[in-house]
Short mmCIF file of C-alpha atoms in Angstrom, two decimals:
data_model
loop_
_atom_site.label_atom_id
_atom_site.label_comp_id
_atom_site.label_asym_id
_atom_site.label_seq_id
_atom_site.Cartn_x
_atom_site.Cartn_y
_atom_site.Cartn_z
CA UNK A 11 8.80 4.01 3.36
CA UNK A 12 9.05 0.49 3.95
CA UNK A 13 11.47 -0.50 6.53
CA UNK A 14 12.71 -4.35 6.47
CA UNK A 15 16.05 -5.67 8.58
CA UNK A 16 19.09 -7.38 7.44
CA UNK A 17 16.99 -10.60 7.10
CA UNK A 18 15.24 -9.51 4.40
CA UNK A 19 14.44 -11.81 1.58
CA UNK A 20 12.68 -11.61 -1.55
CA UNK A 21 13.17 -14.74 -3.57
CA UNK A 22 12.03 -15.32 -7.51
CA UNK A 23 11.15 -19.08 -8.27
CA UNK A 24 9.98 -19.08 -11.16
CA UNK A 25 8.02 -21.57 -12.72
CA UNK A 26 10.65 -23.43 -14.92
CA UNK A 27 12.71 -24.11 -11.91
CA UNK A 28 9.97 -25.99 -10.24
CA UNK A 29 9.86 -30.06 -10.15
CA UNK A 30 6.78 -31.36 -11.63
CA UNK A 31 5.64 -33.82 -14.69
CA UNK A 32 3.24 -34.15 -17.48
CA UNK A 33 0.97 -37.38 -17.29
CA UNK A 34 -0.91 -36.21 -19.72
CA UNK A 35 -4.01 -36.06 -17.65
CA UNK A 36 -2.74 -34.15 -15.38
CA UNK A 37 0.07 -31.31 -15.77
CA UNK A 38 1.40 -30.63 -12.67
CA UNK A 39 4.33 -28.18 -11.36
CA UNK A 40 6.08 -28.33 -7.88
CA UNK A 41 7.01 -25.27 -5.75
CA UNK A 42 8.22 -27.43 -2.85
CA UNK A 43 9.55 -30.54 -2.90
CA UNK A 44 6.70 -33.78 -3.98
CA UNK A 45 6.16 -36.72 -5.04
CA UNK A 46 8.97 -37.23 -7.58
CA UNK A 47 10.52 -34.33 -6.90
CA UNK A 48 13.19 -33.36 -4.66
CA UNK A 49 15.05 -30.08 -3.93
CA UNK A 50 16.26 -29.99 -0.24
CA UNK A 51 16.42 -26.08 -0.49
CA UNK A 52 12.73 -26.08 -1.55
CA UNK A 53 11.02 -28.39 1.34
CA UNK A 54 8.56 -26.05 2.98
CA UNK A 55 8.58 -21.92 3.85
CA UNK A 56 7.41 -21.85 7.49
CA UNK A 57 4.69 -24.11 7.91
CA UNK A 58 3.47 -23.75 3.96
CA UNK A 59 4.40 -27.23 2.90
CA UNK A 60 3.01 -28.01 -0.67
CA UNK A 61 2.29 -25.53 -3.86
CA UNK A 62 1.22 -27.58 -6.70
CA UNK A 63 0.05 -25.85 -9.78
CA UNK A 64 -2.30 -28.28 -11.68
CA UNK A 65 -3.62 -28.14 -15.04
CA UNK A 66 -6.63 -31.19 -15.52
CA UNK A 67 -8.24 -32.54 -18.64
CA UNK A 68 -11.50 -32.75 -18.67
CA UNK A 69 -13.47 -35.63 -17.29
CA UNK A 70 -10.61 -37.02 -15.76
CA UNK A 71 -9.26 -36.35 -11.89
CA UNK A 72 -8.05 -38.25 -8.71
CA UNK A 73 -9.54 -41.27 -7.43
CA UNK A 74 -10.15 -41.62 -3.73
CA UNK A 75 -7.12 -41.29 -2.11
CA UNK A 76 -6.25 -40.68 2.34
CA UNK A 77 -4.80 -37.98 4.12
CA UNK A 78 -3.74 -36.98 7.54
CA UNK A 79 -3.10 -33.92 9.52
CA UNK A 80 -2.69 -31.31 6.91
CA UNK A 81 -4.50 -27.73 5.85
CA UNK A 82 -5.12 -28.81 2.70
CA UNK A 83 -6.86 -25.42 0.43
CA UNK A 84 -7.57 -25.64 -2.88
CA UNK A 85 -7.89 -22.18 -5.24
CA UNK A 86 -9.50 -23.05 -8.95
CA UNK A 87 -8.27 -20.11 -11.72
CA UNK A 88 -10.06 -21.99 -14.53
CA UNK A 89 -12.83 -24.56 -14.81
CA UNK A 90 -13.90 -26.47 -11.52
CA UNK A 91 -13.10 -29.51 -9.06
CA UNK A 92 -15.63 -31.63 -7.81
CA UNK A 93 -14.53 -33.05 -4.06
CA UNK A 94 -16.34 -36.47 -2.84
CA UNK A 95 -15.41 -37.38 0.08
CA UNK A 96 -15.81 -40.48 2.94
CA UNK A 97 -17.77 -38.76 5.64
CA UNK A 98 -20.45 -37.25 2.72
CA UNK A 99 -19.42 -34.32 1.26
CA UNK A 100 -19.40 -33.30 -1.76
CA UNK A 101 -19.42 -30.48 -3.80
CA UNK A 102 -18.39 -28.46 -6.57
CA UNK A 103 -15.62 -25.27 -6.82
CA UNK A 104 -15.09 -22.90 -9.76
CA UNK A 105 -12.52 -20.70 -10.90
CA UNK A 106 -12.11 -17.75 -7.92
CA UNK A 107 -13.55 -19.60 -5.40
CA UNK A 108 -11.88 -21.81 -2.39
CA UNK A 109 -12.23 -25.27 -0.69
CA UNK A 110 -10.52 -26.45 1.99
CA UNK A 111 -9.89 -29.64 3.87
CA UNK A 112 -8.66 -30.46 6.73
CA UNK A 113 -7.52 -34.23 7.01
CA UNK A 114 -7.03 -34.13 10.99
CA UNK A 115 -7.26 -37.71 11.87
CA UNK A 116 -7.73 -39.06 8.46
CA UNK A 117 -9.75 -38.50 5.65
CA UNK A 118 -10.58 -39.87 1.96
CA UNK A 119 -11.67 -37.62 -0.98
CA UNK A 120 -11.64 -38.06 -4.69
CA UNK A 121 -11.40 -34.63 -6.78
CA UNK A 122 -12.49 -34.59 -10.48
CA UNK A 123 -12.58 -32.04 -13.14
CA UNK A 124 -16.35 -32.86 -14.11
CA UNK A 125 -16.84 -30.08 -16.74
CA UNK A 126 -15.57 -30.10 -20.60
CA UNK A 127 -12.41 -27.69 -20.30
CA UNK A 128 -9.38 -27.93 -18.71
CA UNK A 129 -9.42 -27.45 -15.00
CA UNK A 130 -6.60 -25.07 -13.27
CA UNK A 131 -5.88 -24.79 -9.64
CA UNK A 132 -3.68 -23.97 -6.97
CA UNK A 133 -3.53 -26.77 -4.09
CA UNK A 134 -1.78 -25.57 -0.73
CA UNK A 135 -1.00 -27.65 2.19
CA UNK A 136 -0.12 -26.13 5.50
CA UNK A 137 1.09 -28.08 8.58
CA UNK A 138 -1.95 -27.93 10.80
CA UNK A 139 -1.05 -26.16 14.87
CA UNK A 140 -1.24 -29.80 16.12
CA UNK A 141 -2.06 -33.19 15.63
CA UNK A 142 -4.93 -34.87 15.67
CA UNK A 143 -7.68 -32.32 14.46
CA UNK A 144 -11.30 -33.84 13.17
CA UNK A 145 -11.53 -34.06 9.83
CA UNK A 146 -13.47 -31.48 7.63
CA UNK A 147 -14.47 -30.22 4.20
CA UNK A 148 -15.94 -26.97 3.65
CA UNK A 149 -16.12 -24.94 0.14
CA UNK A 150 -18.11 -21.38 -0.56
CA UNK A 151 -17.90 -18.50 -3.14
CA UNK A 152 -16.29 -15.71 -2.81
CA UNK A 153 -17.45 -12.24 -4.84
CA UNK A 154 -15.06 -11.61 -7.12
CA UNK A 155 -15.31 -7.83 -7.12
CA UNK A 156 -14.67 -8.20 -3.35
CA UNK A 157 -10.79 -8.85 -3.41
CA UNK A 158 -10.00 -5.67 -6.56
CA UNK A 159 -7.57 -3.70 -5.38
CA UNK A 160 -6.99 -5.47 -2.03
CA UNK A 161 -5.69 -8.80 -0.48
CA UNK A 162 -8.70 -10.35 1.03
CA UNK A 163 -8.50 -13.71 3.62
CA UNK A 164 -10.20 -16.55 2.10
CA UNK A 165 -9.31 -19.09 4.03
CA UNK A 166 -7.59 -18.69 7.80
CA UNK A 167 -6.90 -19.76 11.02
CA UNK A 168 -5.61 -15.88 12.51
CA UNK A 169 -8.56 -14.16 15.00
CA UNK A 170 -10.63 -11.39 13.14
CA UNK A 171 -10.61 -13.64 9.74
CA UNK A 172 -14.52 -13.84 10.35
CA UNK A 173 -15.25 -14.16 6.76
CA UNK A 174 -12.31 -16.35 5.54
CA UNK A 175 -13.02 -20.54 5.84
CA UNK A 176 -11.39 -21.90 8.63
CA UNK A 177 -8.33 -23.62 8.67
CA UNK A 178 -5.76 -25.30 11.79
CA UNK A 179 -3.45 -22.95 11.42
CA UNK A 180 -1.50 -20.02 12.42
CA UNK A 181 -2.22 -18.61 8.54
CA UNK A 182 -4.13 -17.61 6.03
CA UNK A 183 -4.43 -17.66 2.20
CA UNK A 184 -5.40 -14.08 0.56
CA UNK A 185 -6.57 -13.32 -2.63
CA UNK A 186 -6.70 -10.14 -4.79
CA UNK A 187 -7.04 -8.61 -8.11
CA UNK A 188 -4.97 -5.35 -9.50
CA UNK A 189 -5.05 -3.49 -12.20
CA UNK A 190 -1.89 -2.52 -14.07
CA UNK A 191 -0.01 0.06 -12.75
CA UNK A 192 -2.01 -0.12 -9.22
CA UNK A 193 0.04 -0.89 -5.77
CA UNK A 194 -1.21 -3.53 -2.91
CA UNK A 195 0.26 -3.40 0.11
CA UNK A 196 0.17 -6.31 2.89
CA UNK A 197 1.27 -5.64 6.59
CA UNK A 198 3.77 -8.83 7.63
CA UNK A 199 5.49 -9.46 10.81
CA UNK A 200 8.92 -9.88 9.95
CA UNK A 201 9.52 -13.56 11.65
CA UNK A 202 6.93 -14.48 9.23
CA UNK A 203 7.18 -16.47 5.94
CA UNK A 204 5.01 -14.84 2.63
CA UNK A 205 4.46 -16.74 -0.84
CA UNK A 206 3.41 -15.10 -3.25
CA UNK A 207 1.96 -16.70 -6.95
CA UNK A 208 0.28 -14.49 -9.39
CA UNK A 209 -2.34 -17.08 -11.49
CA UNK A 210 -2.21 -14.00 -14.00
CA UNK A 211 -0.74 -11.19 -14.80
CA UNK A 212 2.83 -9.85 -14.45
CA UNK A 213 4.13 -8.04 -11.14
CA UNK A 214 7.04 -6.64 -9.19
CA UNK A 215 7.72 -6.84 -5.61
CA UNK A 216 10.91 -4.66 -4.90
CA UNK A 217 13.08 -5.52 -6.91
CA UNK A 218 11.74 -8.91 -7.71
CA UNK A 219 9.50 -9.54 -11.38
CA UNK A 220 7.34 -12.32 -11.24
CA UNK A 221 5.49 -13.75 -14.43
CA UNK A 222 2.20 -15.52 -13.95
CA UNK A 223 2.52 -18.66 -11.79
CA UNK A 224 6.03 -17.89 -10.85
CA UNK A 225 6.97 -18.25 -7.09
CA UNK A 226 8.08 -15.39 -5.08
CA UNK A 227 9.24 -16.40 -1.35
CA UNK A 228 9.10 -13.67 1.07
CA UNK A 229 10.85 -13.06 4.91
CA UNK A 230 11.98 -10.85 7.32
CA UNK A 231 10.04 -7.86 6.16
CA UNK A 232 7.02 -5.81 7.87
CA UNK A 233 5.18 -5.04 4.24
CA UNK A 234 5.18 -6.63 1.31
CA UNK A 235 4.28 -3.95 -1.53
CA UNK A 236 3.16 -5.39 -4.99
CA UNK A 237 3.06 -3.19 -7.72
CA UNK A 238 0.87 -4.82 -11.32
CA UNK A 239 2.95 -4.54 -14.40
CA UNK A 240 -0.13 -5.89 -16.11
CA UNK A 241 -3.44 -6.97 -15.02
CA UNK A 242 -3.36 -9.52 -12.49
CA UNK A 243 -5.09 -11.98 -10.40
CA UNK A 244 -2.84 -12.67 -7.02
CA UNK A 245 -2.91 -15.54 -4.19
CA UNK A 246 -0.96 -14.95 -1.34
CA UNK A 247 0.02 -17.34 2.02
CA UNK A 248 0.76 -16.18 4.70
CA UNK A 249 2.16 -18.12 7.46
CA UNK A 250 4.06 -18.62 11.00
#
């Protein structure tokens, strides 16, 4: 039986509460407060700072543009991102698979959906452990069969994430798949802060029901159990 304190807290955002806008191009939805939008109850959970969910017409993307000192991981569900960046890399990511940069001391990158459908991704940013880190780009597949049934690391800065890409940070970002009517369940320290999106799929976690790419902010627990109502594809952070 799972055992949480009096801090517990499992929170549904779902995804017409978040900020966001249409620019045609680009249709883009907020979990924490950016750009445009502001909700001083939604600034950051623990160091997770950003969760946009970004749909991109084809052919069309972000022209170069800096950063600084951020964890900045990008998860494609549909489609894929090409990443050009000013210290020569480049590359391409597809639906299931993971980049990440890390901006450090600064950094430039363009990201374009090259292909002829729409584009769909997840971009997370994560307040790196300190100023001041190099910058770096690094993107790889991932086997999809790898993460049914389980939450696997994908990218991470915790000790024993051998496999995951490395971020500058005390967190990682876990994928999985379930089938309906299947159970996950995630050991979490209960000082620590869990977010929780499924990209598809419908599931429950206690007595929380979360749609596809509705928010579910988790703390103060020591497991987080997920049980599929339908088939679904889920992307978890977890962070200090």
């Amino acid at each position: 039986m799972t055992q949480t304190t009096t801090k517990a807290h499992i929170e549904l955002r779902p995804l017409t509460s978040l900020g966001g806008d249409n620019h045609g191009w680009l249709d883009t939805h907020h979990h924490f407060s950016f750009a445009g939008y502001y909700d001083p109850k939604r600034l950051h959970w623990g160091a997770l700072r950003v969760w946009n969910d970004d749909r991109i017409q084809p052919k069309t993307g972000f022209p170069a543009h800096p950063h600084n000192d951020m964890e900045i991981i990008t998860y494609v569900t549909k489609g894929a991102i090409s990443h050009r960046d000013n210290l020569g890399n480049e590359g391409r990511t597809e639906a299931g698979d993971v980049q990440v940069m890390s901006a450090g001391t600064g950094i430039q990158h363009s990201e374009y959906n090259l292909e002829d459908e729409e584009t769909r991704l997840f971009q997370i940013w994560i307040i790196p452990d300190r100023r001041g880190h190099a910058p770096s780009w690094g993107t790889r597949p991932f086997p999809k069969d790898s993460r049914d049934g389980r939450f696997v690391p994908l990218a991470s800065g915790i000790a024993g994430d051998e496999d995951a890409l490395t971020i500058n940070a005390n967190a990682r970002v876990l994928g999985a798949t379930v089938k309906a009517g299947e159970t996950l369940r995630y050991e979490l320290s209960e000082e620590r802060h869990a977010y929780l999106v499924p990209a598809t799929g419908r599931v429950r976690i206690g007595d929380v029901e979360a749609n596809a790419r509705d928010g579910v902010a988790i703390t103060g627990v020591n497991e987080i159990v997920v049980t599929a109502l339908e088939d679904a594809e889920i992307v978890l952070v977890d962070t200090a």
